[in-house]
Coordinates of C-alpha atoms in Angstrom, one line a residue:
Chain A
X14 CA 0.0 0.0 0.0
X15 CA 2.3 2.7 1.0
X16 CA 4.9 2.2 -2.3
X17 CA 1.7 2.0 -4.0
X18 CA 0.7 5.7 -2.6
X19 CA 4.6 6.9 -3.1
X20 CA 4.3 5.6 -6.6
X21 CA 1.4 7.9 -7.4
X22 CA 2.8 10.3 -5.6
X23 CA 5.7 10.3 -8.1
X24 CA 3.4 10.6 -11.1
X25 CA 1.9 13.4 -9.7
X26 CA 5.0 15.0 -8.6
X27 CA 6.4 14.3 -12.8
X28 CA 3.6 16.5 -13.6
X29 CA 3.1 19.0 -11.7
X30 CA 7.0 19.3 -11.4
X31 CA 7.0 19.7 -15.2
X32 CA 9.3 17.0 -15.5
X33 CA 9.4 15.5 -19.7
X34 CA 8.5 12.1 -20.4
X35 CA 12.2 11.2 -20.3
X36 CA 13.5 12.7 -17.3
X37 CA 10.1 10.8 -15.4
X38 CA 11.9 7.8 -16.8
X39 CA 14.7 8.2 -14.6
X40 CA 12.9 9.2 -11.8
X41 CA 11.2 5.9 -12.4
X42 CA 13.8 3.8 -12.7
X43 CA 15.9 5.6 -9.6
X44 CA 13.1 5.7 -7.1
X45 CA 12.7 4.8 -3.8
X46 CA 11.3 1.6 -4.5
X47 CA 13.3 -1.0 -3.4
X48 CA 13.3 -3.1 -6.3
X49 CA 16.0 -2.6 -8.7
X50 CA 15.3 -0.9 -11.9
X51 CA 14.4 -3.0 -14.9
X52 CA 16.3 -4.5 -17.6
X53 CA 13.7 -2.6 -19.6
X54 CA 13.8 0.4 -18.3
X55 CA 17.5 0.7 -18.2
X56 CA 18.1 -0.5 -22.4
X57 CA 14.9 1.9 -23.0
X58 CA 16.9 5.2 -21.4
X59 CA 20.3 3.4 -22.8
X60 CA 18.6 3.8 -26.1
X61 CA 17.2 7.1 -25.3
X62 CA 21.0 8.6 -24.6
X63 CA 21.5 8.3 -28.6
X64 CA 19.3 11.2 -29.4
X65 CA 21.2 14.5 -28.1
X66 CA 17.9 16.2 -26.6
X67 CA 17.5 12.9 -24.3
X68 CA 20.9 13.0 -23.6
X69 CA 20.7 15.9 -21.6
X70 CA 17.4 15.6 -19.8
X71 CA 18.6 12.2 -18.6
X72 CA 22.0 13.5 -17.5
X73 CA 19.9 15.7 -16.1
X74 CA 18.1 13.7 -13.7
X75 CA 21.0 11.5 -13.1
X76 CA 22.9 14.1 -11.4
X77 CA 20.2 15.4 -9.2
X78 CA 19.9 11.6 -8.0
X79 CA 23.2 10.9 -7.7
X80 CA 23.8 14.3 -5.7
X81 CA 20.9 13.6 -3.3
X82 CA 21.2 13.1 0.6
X83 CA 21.2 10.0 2.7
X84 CA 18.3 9.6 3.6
X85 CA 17.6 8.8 -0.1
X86 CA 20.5 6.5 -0.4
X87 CA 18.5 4.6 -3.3
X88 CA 18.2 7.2 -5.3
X89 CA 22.0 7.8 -5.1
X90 CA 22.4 3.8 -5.9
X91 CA 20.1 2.7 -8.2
X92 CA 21.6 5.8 -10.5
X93 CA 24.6 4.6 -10.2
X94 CA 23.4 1.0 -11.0
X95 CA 21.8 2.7 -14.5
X96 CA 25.0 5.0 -15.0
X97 CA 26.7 1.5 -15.4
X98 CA 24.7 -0.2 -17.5
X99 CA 24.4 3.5 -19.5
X100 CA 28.5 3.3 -19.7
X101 CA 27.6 -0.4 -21.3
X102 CA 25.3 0.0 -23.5
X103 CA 24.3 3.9 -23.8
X104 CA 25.9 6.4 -26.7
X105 CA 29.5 7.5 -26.5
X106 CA 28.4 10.3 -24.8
X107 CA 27.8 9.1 -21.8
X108 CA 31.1 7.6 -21.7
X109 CA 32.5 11.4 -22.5
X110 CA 30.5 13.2 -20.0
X111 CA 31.2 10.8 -17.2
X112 CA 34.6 11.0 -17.8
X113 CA 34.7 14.6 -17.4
X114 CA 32.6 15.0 -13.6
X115 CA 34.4 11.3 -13.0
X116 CA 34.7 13.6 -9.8
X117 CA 31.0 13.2 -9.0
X118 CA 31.4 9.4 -8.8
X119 CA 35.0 9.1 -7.2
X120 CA 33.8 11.5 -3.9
X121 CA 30.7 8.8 -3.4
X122 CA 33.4 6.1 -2.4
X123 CA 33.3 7.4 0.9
X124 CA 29.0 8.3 1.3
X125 CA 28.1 7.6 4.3
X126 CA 24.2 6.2 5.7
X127 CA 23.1 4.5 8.4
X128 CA 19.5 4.1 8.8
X129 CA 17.5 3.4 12.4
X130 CA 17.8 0.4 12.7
X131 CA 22.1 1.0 12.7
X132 CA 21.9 -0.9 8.8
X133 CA 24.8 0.6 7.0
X134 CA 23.3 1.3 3.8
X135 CA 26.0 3.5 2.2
X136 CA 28.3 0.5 1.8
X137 CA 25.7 -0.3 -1.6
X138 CA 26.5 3.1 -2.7
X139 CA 30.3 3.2 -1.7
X140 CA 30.8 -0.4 -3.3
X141 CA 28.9 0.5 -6.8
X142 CA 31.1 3.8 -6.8
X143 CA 34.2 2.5 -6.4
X144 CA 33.3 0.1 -8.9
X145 CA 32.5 2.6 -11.6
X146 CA 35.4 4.7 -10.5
X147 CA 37.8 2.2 -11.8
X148 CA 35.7 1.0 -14.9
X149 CA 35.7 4.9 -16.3
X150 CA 39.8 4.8 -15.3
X151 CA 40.1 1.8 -17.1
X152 CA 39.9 3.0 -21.1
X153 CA 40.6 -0.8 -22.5
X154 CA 38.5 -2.3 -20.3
X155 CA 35.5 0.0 -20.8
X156 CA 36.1 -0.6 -24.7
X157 CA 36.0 -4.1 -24.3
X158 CA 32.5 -4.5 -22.1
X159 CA 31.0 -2.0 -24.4
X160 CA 32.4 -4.0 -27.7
X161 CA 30.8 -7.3 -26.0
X162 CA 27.6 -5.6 -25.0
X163 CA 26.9 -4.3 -28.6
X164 CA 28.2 -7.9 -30.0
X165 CA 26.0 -9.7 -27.1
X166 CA 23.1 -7.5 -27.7
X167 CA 23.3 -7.8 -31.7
X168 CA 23.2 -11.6 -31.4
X169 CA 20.2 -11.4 -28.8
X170 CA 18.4 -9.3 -31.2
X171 CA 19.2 -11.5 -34.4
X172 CA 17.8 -14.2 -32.3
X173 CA 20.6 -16.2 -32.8
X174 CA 22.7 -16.5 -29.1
Chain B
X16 CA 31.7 26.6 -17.1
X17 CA 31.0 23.2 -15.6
X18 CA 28.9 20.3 -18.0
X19 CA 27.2 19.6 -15.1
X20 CA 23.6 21.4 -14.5
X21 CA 24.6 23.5 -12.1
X22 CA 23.7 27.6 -10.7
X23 CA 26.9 29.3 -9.3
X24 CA 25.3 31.8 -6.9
X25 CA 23.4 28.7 -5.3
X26 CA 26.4 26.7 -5.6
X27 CA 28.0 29.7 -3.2
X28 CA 25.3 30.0 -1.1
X29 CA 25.3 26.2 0.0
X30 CA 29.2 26.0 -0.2
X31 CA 29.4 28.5 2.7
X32 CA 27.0 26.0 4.6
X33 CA 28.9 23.0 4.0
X34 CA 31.9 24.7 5.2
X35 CA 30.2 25.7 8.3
X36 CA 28.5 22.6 9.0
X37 CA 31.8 20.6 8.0
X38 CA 33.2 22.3 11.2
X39 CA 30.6 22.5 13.5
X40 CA 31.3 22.1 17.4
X41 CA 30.3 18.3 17.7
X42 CA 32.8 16.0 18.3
X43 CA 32.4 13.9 15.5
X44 CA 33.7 13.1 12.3
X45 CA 32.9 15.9 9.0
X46 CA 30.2 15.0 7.9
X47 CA 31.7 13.5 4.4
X48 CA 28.1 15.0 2.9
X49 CA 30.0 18.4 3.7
X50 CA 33.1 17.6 3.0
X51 CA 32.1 16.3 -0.5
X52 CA 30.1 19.5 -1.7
X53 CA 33.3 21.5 -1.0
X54 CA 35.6 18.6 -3.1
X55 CA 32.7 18.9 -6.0
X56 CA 33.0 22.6 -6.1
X57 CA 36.1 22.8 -6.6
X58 CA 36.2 20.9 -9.8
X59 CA 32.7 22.5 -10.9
X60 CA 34.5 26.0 -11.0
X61 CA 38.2 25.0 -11.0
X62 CA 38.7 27.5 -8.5
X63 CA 39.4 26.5 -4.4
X64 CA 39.1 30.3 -3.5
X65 CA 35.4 30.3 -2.2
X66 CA 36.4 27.5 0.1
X67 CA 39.1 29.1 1.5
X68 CA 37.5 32.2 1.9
X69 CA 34.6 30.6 3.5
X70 CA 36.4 28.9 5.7
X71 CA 38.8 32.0 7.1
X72 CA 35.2 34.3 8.1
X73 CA 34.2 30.9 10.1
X74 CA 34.7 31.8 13.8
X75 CA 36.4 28.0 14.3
X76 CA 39.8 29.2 15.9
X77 CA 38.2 29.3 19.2
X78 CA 37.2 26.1 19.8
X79 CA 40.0 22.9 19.8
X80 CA 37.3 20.3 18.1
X81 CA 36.2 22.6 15.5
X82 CA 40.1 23.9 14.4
X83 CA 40.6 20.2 14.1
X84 CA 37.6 19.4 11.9
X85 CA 38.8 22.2 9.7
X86 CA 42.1 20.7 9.4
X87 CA 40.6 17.5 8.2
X88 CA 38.3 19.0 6.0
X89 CA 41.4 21.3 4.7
X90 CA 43.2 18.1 3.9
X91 CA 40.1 15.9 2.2
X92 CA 39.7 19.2 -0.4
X93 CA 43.6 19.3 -1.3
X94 CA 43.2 15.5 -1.7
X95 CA 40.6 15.6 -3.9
X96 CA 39.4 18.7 -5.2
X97 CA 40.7 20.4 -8.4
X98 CA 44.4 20.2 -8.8
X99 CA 44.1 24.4 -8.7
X100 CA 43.7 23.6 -4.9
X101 CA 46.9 22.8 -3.8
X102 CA 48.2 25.3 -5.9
X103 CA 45.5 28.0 -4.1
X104 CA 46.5 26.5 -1.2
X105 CA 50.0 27.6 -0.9
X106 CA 48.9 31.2 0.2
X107 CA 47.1 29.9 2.9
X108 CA 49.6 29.1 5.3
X109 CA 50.0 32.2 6.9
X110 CA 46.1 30.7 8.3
X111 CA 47.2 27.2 8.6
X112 CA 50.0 28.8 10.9
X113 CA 47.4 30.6 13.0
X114 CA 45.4 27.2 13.7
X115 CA 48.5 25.6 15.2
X116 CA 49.2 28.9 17.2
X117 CA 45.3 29.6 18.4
X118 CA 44.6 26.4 20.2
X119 CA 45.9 26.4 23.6
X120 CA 48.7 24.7 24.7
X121 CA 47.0 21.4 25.6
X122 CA 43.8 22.2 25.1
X123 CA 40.8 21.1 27.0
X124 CA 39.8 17.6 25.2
X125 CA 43.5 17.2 24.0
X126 CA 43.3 18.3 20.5
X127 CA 46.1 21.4 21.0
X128 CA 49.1 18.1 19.9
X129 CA 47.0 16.8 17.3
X130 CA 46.2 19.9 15.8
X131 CA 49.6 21.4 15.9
X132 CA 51.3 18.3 14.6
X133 CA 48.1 17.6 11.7
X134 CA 49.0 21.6 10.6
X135 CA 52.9 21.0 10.2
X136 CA 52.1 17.6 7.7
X137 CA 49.7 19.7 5.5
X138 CA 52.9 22.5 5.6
X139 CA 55.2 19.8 4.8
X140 CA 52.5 18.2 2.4
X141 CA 51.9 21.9 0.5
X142 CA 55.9 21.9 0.2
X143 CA 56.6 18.7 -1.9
X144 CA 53.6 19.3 -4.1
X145 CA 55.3 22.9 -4.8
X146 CA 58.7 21.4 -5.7
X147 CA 57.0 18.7 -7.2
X148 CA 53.7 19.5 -9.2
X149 CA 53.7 16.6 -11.0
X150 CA 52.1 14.3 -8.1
X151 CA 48.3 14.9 -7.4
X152 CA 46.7 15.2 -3.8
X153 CA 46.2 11.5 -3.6
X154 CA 49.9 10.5 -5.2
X155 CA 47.7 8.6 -7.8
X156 CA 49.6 6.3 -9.8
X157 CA 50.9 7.3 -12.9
X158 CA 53.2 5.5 -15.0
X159 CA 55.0 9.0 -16.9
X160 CA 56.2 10.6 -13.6
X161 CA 57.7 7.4 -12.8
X162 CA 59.8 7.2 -16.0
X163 CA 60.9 11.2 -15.5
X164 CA 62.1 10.2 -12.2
X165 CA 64.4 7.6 -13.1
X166 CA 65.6 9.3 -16.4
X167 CA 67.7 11.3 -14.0
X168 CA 68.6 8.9 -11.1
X169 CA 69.7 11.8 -8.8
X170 CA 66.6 13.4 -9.6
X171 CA 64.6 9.9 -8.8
X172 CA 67.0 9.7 -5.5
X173 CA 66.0 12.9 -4.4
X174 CA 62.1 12.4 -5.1
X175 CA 61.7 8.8 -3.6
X176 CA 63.7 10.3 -0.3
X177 CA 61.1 13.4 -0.2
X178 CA 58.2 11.0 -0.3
X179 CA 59.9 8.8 2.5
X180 CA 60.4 12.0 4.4
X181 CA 56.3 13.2 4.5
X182 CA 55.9 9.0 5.1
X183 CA 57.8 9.3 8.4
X184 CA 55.6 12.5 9.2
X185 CA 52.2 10.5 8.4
X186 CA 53.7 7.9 10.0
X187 CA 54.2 9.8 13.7
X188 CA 51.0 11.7 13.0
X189 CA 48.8 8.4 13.1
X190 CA 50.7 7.1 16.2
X191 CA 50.3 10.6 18.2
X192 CA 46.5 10.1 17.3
X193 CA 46.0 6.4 18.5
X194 CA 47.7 7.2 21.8
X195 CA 45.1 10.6 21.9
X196 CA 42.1 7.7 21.8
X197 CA 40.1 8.9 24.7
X198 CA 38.5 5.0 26.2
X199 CA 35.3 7.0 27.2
X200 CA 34.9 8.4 24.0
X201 CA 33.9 7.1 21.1
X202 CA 36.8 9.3 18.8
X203 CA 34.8 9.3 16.3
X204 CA 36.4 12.7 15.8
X205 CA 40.0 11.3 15.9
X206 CA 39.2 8.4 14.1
X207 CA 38.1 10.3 11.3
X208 CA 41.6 12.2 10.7
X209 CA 43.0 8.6 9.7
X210 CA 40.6 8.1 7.0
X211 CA 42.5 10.8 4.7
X212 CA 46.4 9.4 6.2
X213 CA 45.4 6.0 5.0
X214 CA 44.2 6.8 1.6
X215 CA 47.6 9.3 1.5
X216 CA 50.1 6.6 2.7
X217 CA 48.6 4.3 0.7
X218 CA 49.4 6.1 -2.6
X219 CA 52.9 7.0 -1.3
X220 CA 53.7 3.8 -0.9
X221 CA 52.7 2.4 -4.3
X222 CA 54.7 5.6 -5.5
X223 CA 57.9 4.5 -4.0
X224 CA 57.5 0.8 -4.6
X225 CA 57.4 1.6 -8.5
X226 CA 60.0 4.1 -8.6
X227 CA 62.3 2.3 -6.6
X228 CA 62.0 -1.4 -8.6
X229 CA 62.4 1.3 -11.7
X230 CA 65.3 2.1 -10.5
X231 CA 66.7 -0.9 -9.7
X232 CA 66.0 -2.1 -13.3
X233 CA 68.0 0.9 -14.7
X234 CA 71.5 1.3 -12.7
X235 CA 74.2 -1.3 -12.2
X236 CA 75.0 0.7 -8.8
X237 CA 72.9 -2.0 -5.8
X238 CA 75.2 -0.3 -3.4
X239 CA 73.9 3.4 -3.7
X240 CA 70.7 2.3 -3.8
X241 CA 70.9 0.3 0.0
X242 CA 70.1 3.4 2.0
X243 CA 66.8 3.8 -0.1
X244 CA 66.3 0.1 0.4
X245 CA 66.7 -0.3 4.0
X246 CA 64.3 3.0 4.9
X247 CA 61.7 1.4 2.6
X248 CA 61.9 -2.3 4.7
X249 CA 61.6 0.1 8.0
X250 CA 58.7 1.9 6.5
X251 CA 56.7 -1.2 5.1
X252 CA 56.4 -2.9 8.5
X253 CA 55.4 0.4 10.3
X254 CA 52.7 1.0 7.3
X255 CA 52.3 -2.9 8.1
X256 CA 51.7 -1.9 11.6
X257 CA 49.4 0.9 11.0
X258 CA 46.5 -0.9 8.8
X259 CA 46.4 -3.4 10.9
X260 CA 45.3 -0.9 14.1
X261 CA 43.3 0.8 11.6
X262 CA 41.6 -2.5 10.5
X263 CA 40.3 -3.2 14.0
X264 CA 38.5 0.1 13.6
X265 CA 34.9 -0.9 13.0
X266 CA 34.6 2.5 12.3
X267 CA 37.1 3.3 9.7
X268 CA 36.7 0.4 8.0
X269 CA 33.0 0.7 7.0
X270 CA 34.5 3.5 5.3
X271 CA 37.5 3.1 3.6
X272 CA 39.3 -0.5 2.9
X273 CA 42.0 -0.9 4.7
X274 CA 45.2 -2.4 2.7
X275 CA 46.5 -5.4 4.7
X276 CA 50.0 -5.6 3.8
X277 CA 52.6 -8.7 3.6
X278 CA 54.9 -9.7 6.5
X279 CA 58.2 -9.4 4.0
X280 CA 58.5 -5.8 2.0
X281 CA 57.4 -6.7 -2.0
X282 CA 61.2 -7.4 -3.7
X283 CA 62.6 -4.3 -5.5
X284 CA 64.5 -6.0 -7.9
X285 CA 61.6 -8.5 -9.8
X286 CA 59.5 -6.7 -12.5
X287 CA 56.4 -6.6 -9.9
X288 CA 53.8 -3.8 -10.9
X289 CA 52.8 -1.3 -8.4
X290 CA 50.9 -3.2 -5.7
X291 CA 47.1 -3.3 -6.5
X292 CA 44.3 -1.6 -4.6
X293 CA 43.2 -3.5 -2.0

């Protein structure tokens, strides 16, 4: 019942927030929900990044998630769990602009949350960060995963795995 | 000026309330929250000068815990924040000075030793990276300045020592802050100034381990090397001896990994990469 009433709450709050179609797609897929976002989801905005206008609105609303407080530690981690699959499978451009605020990432390896009941929930956002951290250091390595990706989602397509 | 979406007068605004609440009187650790607006600013604008300025009108010099947050806030920005920041940095140790000379001789909760010893590393600290502006804050790994040191072996000789000398001074630093551990307390506060020494040693100590099997690899001289060789053994089993305190840190080490190094120093002379991150 109550993620029911916070997801309504987020369609309302797309609306009257004026956010576009795209951006509420982020929102979507980096809410406070506590299931991860969708393989959908994620290849739908991943295809989305291709088309400049996109581009932007989704960096966007990736950066005001990934910049937001403790409290909403999800946010912060499930952005940084579609940034990854965006450095995968999304345009070059991602790629480019992540490399430039790298800083933005690197300074979440040390976020910090702790919940009521004393959970340590920052180490999901720590962990992922570090992890991206060294993928975008790691220029062969990030060529590679994206070269299989493409390859590995061309065959899936073709239907022939 | 930055790609990012961002509005500069708000970006001020909040800047000068991360600074303040980065220092507040608790004793606790900076909130990293804080600590990390200041860091991101810097690289938004390339330009440290708002932080510094924000940070000289906050009325912190009174009070021991709050002069000591500052000092570990100070040394989190030149760390991480634009590489302008060390360079901006260098004109404020007439202030850095001041924080040493402010706090009382022992202070009430023991901070006056910490603080004047944390002020003279970040002195010693600003000093190498003006002689040397190739390193960053964190002495990241990078395979060119490695080959420019050893190109010129007196050059190299003279780096690697300078590197082992601000070691030694991170080294005594972390000791005179274990033996300030208050066992009422929960030093949250003083536990907190090791996160940054860790992550600092850390990347000194890759440094010298490259340069120095380099090195090796280039001269036919063992012998001029051995002083070089023998401080390096000393320091690896005090670093040794510092993670592993640190590792029994609950703590720290929800926050940082803490390397856990070998019993035997890594040999110099095989063609061994830099140690990897733990």
């Amino acid at each position: 019942m109550a993620s029911f009433g916070k997801a309504t709450l987020r369609v309302a709050k797309n609306y009257t927030k004026g956010y576009s179609d795209v951006q509420a797609k982020v929102r979507d897929a980096t809410s406070n929900d506590p299931l991860p976002p969708s393989g959908k989801q994620m290849n739908e905005l991943a295809q989305m990044s291709y088309h400049q206008q996109d581009f932007v609105e989704i960096m966007e609303m990736l950066d005001k998630r990934l910049n937001d407080k403790g409290k909403n530690w999800r946010h912060v981690y499930k952005a940084l769990v579609v940034l990854d699959y965006l450095l995968h499978s999304g345009s070059e451009n991602v790629v480019i602009y992540f490399k430039e605020n790298i800083y933005i990432i690197k300074t979440l390896k040390e976020f910090q949350y702790v919940d009521d009941h004393e959970k340590d929930e920052g180490a999901n956002v720590r962990h992922k960060a570090k992890d991206i951290t060294n993928l975008l250091q790691d220029d062969e390595r990030l060529r590679n995963e994206r070269k299989n990706h493409t390859s590995m989602h061309g065959r899936l397509n073709d239907g022939h795995p | 000026y930055p790609t990012r979406p961002v509005d500069k007068d708000k970006a001020e605004q909040e800047l000068v309330v991360n600074i303040k609440k980065a220092t507040s009187p608790e004793e606790s650790a900076p909130k990293q929250k804080h600590v990390r607006k200041c860091i991101v600013y810097t690289w938004d604008y390339h330009s440290s000068i708002a932080f510094w300025t924000g940070l000289r009108v906050q009325p912190i010099l009174s009070d021991e815990v709050q002069t000591f947050k500052a000092l570990i806030t100070v040394h989190k920005v030149i760390q991480e924040g634009h590489p302008v920041t060390i360079k901006e940095a260098h004109s404020q140790t007439g202030w850095l000075e001041t924080c040493s000379r402010t706090v009382g001789s022992d202070g009430t909760r023991g901070y006056g030793p910490l603080i004047r010893t944390y002020v003279s590393f970040i002195l010693a600290k600003l000093r190498f990276h003006r002689v040397r502006p190739e390193f960053n804050g964190l002495f990241e790994y990078e395979e060119y300045v490695t080959l420019k040191g050893i190109d010129d072996p007196n050059e190299g000789y003279e780096t690697i020592s300078d590197l082992m000398g601000l070691q030694d001074q991170i080294d005594s630093f972390q000791r005179m802050v274990f033996s300030h551990f208050r066992p009422s307390a929960n030093n949250e506060c003083r536990i907190s100034s090791l996160v940054p020494l860790v992550k600092e040693s850390w990347g000194i100590y890759r440094f010298i381990t490259s340069m120095l099997r380099a090195m090796h690899r280039r001269t036919n001289d063992m012998e001029a090397l051995e002083p070089l060789r023998s401080r390096y053994s000393s320091q690896h089993h005090n670093l040794r001896k510092f993670y592993y305190e640190c590792s029994n840190l609950k703590y720290l080490t929800g926050l940082i990994n803490v390397p856990k190094l070998g019993t035997d120093p890594p040999n110099l002379l095989d063609n061994g990469d830099a140690p990897n991150l733990p």
